[in-house]
Coordinates of C-alpha atoms in Angstrom, one line a residue:
X1 CA -3.6 22.6 -15.6
X2 CA -2.2 19.3 -14.4
X3 CA 0.3 21.3 -12.3
X4 CA -2.6 22.9 -10.5
X5 CA -4.2 19.6 -9.8
X6 CA -0.9 18.0 -8.7
X7 CA 0.1 20.8 -6.4
X8 CA -3.3 20.7 -4.8
X9 CA -3.0 17.0 -4.2
X10 CA 0.4 17.4 -2.6
X11 CA -0.9 20.1 -0.3
X12 CA -3.6 17.7 0.8
X13 CA -1.1 15.0 1.6
X14 CA -1.9 12.9 -1.5
X15 CA 1.0 11.1 -3.2
X16 CA 1.0 11.0 -7.0
X17 CA 1.2 7.6 -8.7
X18 CA 2.2 8.5 -12.3
X19 CA 1.5 5.6 -14.7
X20 CA 3.5 6.0 -17.9
X21 CA 1.9 3.4 -20.1
X22 CA -1.2 1.2 -20.5
X23 CA -1.1 -2.5 -21.3
X24 CA -3.4 -2.2 -24.4
X25 CA -1.3 -2.5 -27.6
X26 CA -2.5 0.7 -29.1
X27 CA -1.4 2.7 -26.1
X28 CA 1.8 0.7 -25.7
X29 CA 2.8 1.7 -29.3
X30 CA 2.2 5.4 -29.1
X31 CA 5.7 6.1 -27.9
X32 CA 7.8 3.4 -29.7
X33 CA 6.2 3.4 -33.2
X34 CA 5.7 -0.4 -33.1
X35 CA 9.4 -1.0 -32.3
X36 CA 10.4 -4.6 -31.8
X37 CA 13.2 -6.0 -29.6
X38 CA 14.4 -4.6 -26.4
X39 CA 15.0 -1.0 -27.5
X40 CA 11.9 1.0 -26.7
X41 CA 13.8 4.2 -25.9
X42 CA 12.6 5.9 -29.1
X43 CA 12.8 9.7 -29.3
X44 CA 9.1 10.2 -28.4
X45 CA 9.4 8.1 -25.3
X46 CA 12.6 9.8 -24.2
X47 CA 10.9 13.2 -24.8
X48 CA 7.9 12.0 -22.8
X49 CA 10.0 11.0 -19.8
X50 CA 12.1 14.2 -20.0
X51 CA 8.9 16.4 -20.0
X52 CA 7.5 14.7 -17.0
X53 CA 10.7 15.0 -15.0
X54 CA 11.2 18.6 -16.0
X55 CA 7.6 19.6 -15.1
X56 CA 6.9 17.6 -12.0
X57 CA 10.0 16.0 -10.4
X58 CA 10.2 18.9 -7.9
X59 CA 7.0 17.7 -6.3
X60 CA 7.9 15.7 -3.1
X61 CA 5.6 12.6 -3.3
X62 CA 5.7 10.9 -6.7
X63 CA 5.9 7.2 -7.7
X64 CA 6.8 6.6 -11.4
X65 CA 5.1 3.4 -12.7
X66 CA 6.5 2.1 -16.0
X67 CA 3.2 0.5 -17.1
X68 CA -0.2 -0.7 -15.9
X69 CA -0.3 -4.5 -16.3
X70 CA 3.2 -4.4 -17.8
X71 CA 4.1 -6.8 -20.6
X72 CA 7.6 -5.3 -21.0
X73 CA 10.2 -8.0 -20.9
X74 CA 12.9 -7.7 -18.2
X75 CA 15.6 -6.0 -20.3
X76 CA 13.0 -3.5 -21.7
X77 CA 11.8 -2.6 -18.2
X78 CA 15.3 -2.2 -16.9
X79 CA 16.3 0.0 -19.8
X80 CA 13.2 2.2 -19.4
X81 CA 13.7 2.5 -15.7
X82 CA 17.4 3.2 -16.0
X83 CA 16.8 6.1 -18.4
X84 CA 14.1 7.6 -16.2
X85 CA 16.2 7.2 -13.1
X86 CA 19.1 9.0 -14.8
X87 CA 16.8 11.9 -15.6
X88 CA 15.1 12.2 -12.2
X89 CA 17.4 14.3 -10.1
X90 CA 15.0 14.0 -7.1
X91 CA 15.3 10.1 -7.1
X92 CA 11.6 9.3 -6.9
X93 CA 10.8 5.6 -6.6
X94 CA 10.2 3.6 -9.8
X95 CA 7.8 0.6 -10.0
X96 CA 6.2 -1.7 -12.5
X97 CA 2.7 -3.1 -12.3
X98 CA 1.8 -6.8 -12.8
X99 CA -1.0 -8.3 -14.9
X100 CA -3.7 -10.2 -13.0
X101 CA -2.4 -13.3 -11.2
X102 CA 1.0 -13.1 -12.9
X103 CA 4.1 -11.7 -11.2
X104 CA 6.6 -12.1 -14.0
X105 CA 7.3 -8.4 -14.4
X106 CA 8.3 -8.1 -10.7
X107 CA 10.4 -11.3 -10.8
X108 CA 12.3 -9.9 -13.8
X109 CA 13.5 -6.9 -12.0
X110 CA 14.2 -8.2 -8.5
X111 CA 17.4 -6.9 -7.1
X112 CA 17.8 -4.2 -9.8
X113 CA 18.9 -0.8 -8.5
X114 CA 16.5 1.0 -10.8
X115 CA 13.4 -0.3 -8.9
X116 CA 12.5 0.5 -5.3
X117 CA 8.8 0.0 -5.0
X118 CA 5.9 -2.2 -6.2
X119 CA 2.5 -1.6 -7.7
X120 CA 0.7 -4.9 -7.2
X121 CA -2.7 -6.1 -8.6
X122 CA -4.1 -8.7 -6.3
X123 CA -7.0 -10.7 -5.0
X124 CA -8.3 -9.2 -1.7
X125 CA -7.8 -12.3 0.4
X126 CA -4.2 -12.5 -0.7
X127 CA -3.2 -8.9 0.3
X128 CA -1.2 -9.5 3.5
X129 CA 0.5 -12.7 2.2
X130 CA 1.6 -10.9 -1.0
X131 CA 3.0 -8.0 1.0
X132 CA 5.0 -10.3 3.2
X133 CA 6.2 -12.4 0.2
X134 CA 7.5 -9.5 -1.8
X135 CA 9.1 -7.9 1.2
X136 CA 11.0 -11.2 1.7
X137 CA 11.7 -11.7 -2.1
X138 CA 13.2 -8.3 -2.5
X139 CA 15.2 -8.5 0.7
X140 CA 16.7 -11.8 -0.4
X141 CA 17.6 -10.2 -3.8
X142 CA 19.6 -7.5 -2.0
X143 CA 17.3 -4.6 -2.9
X144 CA 14.4 -4.4 -0.3
X145 CA 11.3 -2.8 -1.9
X146 CA 8.6 -0.7 -0.4
X147 CA 5.6 -2.9 -1.1
X148 CA 2.4 -1.2 -2.2
X149 CA -0.9 -2.6 -3.4
X150 CA -2.9 -0.7 -5.9
X151 CA -5.5 -2.8 -7.8
X152 CA -8.0 -4.8 -5.7
X153 CA -9.9 -7.3 -7.7
X154 CA -12.4 -8.5 -9.0
X155 CA -12.3 -6.0 -11.8
X156 CA -16.1 -5.4 -11.9
X157 CA -16.4 -4.8 -8.2
X158 CA -13.4 -3.0 -6.6
X159 CA -14.2 -0.7 -3.8
X160 CA -17.9 0.2 -3.6
X161 CA -20.0 2.3 -1.3
X162 CA -21.1 -1.0 0.4
X163 CA -18.0 -3.1 0.9
X164 CA -15.6 -0.8 2.8
X165 CA -16.1 -2.7 6.0
X166 CA -15.2 -6.0 4.5
X167 CA -12.2 -4.6 2.7
X168 CA -11.0 -3.0 5.9
X169 CA -10.7 -6.5 7.2
X170 CA -9.4 -8.4 4.2
X171 CA -7.1 -5.7 2.7
X172 CA -6.4 -2.5 4.7
X173 CA -5.2 -3.8 8.0
X174 CA -4.1 -7.1 6.6
X175 CA -1.7 -5.2 4.3
X176 CA -0.5 -2.5 6.7
X177 CA 0.1 -4.9 9.5
X178 CA 2.1 -7.1 7.1
X179 CA 4.4 -4.2 6.5
X180 CA 2.9 -2.6 3.4
X181 CA 4.1 0.9 2.4
X182 CA 0.6 1.8 1.3
X183 CA -2.7 0.7 -0.1
X184 CA -4.5 2.3 -3.0
X185 CA -8.1 1.6 -4.1
X186 CA -9.5 0.6 -7.4
X187 CA -13.2 1.4 -7.9
X188 CA -14.4 -1.3 -10.2
X189 CA -16.9 -0.8 -13.1
X190 CA -20.2 0.9 -11.9
X191 CA -22.7 3.2 -13.6
X192 CA -23.2 6.7 -12.3
X193 CA -24.0 8.1 -9.8
X194 CA -21.7 5.6 -8.0
X195 CA -19.1 5.5 -10.8
X196 CA -16.0 3.4 -11.1
X197 CA -12.5 3.2 -12.5
X198 CA -13.4 5.0 -15.7
X199 CA -16.1 7.4 -14.8
X200 CA -16.2 8.2 -11.1
X201 CA -17.3 11.9 -10.5
X202 CA -17.8 11.9 -6.7
X203 CA -15.1 10.4 -4.5
X204 CA -17.4 10.9 -1.5
X205 CA -19.1 7.7 -2.7
X206 CA -16.2 5.9 -1.0
X207 CA -16.1 8.1 2.1
X208 CA -16.2 5.2 4.5
X209 CA -12.9 3.8 3.3
X210 CA -11.2 7.2 3.2
X211 CA -12.1 7.5 6.9
X212 CA -10.9 3.9 7.8
X213 CA -7.6 4.4 6.0
X214 CA -7.0 7.7 7.8
X215 CA -7.7 6.0 11.1
X216 CA -5.3 3.2 10.3
X217 CA -2.5 5.6 9.2
X218 CA -3.0 7.8 12.3
X219 CA -2.8 4.8 14.6
X220 CA 0.5 3.6 13.1
X221 CA 2.1 7.1 12.9
X222 CA 1.0 8.3 16.4
X223 CA 1.5 5.1 18.4
X224 CA 4.2 3.0 16.9
X225 CA 7.7 3.1 15.4
X226 CA 6.3 1.4 12.3
X227 CA 9.5 2.0 10.3
X228 CA 11.3 -0.3 12.8
X229 CA 8.6 -3.0 12.9
X230 CA 8.1 -6.1 10.8
X231 CA 5.3 -8.7 10.3
X232 CA 5.3 -11.4 12.9
X233 CA 2.0 -13.2 12.7
X234 CA 3.5 -16.4 14.1
X235 CA 3.6 -14.7 17.5
X236 CA -0.2 -14.8 17.8
X237 CA -2.3 -17.9 18.6
X238 CA -5.8 -18.8 19.7
X239 CA -7.6 -16.0 17.8
X240 CA -10.7 -16.4 15.7
X241 CA -10.0 -17.5 12.1
X242 CA -12.4 -15.0 10.5
X243 CA -10.9 -13.2 7.5
X244 CA -7.7 -15.3 7.7
X245 CA -7.0 -14.6 11.4
X246 CA -5.0 -12.0 13.2
X247 CA -2.1 -9.9 11.9
X248 CA 0.9 -8.8 14.0
X249 CA 3.4 -5.9 13.3
X250 CA 6.1 -6.1 15.9
X251 CA 9.2 -4.6 17.4
X252 CA 9.8 -7.7 19.5
X253 CA 10.0 -7.1 23.2
X254 CA 9.0 -3.5 22.8
X255 CA 5.9 -2.8 20.7
X256 CA 3.2 -5.0 19.1
X257 CA 0.3 -3.9 16.9
X258 CA -2.2 -6.7 16.6
X259 CA -5.2 -6.6 14.3
X260 CA -8.0 -9.0 15.0
X261 CA -10.7 -9.2 12.3
X262 CA -12.8 -10.8 15.0
X263 CA -12.0 -10.6 18.7
X264 CA -14.6 -13.3 19.5
X265 CA -11.9 -15.7 20.8
X266 CA -9.2 -14.7 23.3
X267 CA -5.8 -14.5 21.7
X268 CA -2.3 -15.1 23.1
X269 CA 0.8 -13.2 22.1
X270 CA 4.2 -14.7 22.4
X271 CA 6.4 -12.0 24.1
X272 CA 9.4 -12.0 26.5
X273 CA 8.5 -12.1 30.2
X274 CA 7.9 -8.7 31.7
X275 CA 5.4 -5.9 32.2
X276 CA 3.3 -4.4 29.4
X277 CA 0.4 -2.1 28.8
X278 CA -2.5 -3.1 26.6
X279 CA -4.8 -0.5 24.8
X280 CA -7.7 -1.4 22.5
X281 CA -8.2 0.7 19.3
X282 CA -11.5 0.7 17.4
X283 CA -10.7 0.7 13.6
X284 CA -14.3 1.8 12.9
X285 CA -14.1 5.1 14.8
X286 CA -10.3 5.8 15.0
X287 CA -10.4 6.1 18.8
X288 CA -9.0 4.1 21.7
X289 CA -11.7 2.5 23.8
X290 CA -11.6 1.7 27.5
X291 CA -8.7 2.4 29.8
X292 CA -5.1 1.2 29.4
X293 CA -4.6 -2.1 31.1
X294 CA -1.4 -3.4 32.7
X295 CA -0.4 -7.0 31.8
X296 CA 2.4 -9.3 32.6
X297 CA 3.9 -11.9 30.3
X298 CA 4.8 -15.1 32.0
X299 CA 6.3 -18.1 30.4
X300 CA 6.8 -16.2 27.2
X301 CA 3.0 -15.6 26.7
X302 CA 0.7 -12.6 27.1
X303 CA -3.1 -13.2 27.2
X304 CA -4.9 -10.3 25.5
X305 CA -8.3 -11.0 26.8
X306 CA -11.5 -9.3 25.5
X307 CA -11.9 -5.9 24.0
X308 CA -14.0 -3.3 25.9
X309 CA -17.0 -3.7 23.6
X310 CA -18.5 -5.9 20.8
X311 CA -16.0 -8.8 20.6
X312 CA -17.5 -10.0 17.3
X313 CA -16.2 -6.9 15.6
X314 CA -12.6 -6.2 14.5
X315 CA -10.2 -4.6 17.0
X316 CA -6.6 -3.5 17.2
X317 CA -4.6 -4.3 20.3
X318 CA -1.6 -2.1 21.1
X319 CA 0.8 -3.8 23.4
X320 CA 3.8 -1.8 24.7
X321 CA 6.5 -2.9 27.1
X322 CA 6.6 -0.7 30.3
X323 CA 10.3 -0.2 29.9
X324 CA 10.0 0.8 26.2
X325 CA 11.2 4.3 25.3
X326 CA 9.6 5.6 22.1
X327 CA 12.1 7.0 19.5
X328 CA 11.7 10.5 18.2
X329 CA 8.9 10.3 15.7
X330 CA 9.5 11.0 12.0
X331 CA 8.1 14.3 10.8
X332 CA 5.0 14.2 8.6
X333 CA 3.3 17.1 6.8

């Protein structure tokens, strides 16, 4: 039955985030029988990992996560990930999740070859800063990670039918334009019919965010070589400070994707002198607005001006050098 569900998800372009353990002690001890020390590779846990790999590793988009809010010590996590990696012939990424406001589990495995991705619990207004920090931390450690966010706090609220607009500004674009590999959404604790983390029955209650996320993904995939770009917020100045100010994802001198949570103040982009084209993208509708506008950078600065409509709303500015030649895009299902 799970195979039917998983195959359907994959056909719909949904990646599988497979969490192998809960943090609560009773769940944690199901597979190790109360074992102490670093050796948690008991026969039941080995069998569990082997079953999952045998049944599902042929599916193309899976992330294995050792534990929700992991309290495994570093040597334990490394041993578990090493055993799982040795089994997984398809080499799916392995991650470990952090408890609230504590990043010890990630620090313990920095630079380890067994880990290639994150699963980060976070405060919404820290989303972009955490993405940039863990990109930098993992790169310095010699094993760059794909940084993903997956549990937006506070625990009681999460993503609701009413806060998608605010989280679009504080999390979605903040994270993606900081170089995140992806953003998942935690639904909080809510009674039905809204439902939450433990009891949601209708995912259409969060339809606004699914649309906003699709628009953001489409913008990056269809208009930028995002896989070559990196966060570069210091290139932007003068913008409104709402929701922490603007975010810049850049291939310097070629392509700049700029997110403005508020376009109420004209912003300036630091860019090499030359000719560029500016297009404005509406993150609420997933459409470009107005006509492309030629701009010239002089003195290392490019004035973005105002968007074609309500400047108090959020906007994305796409700035492309006239001489830029787009690479062949990656293939997506």
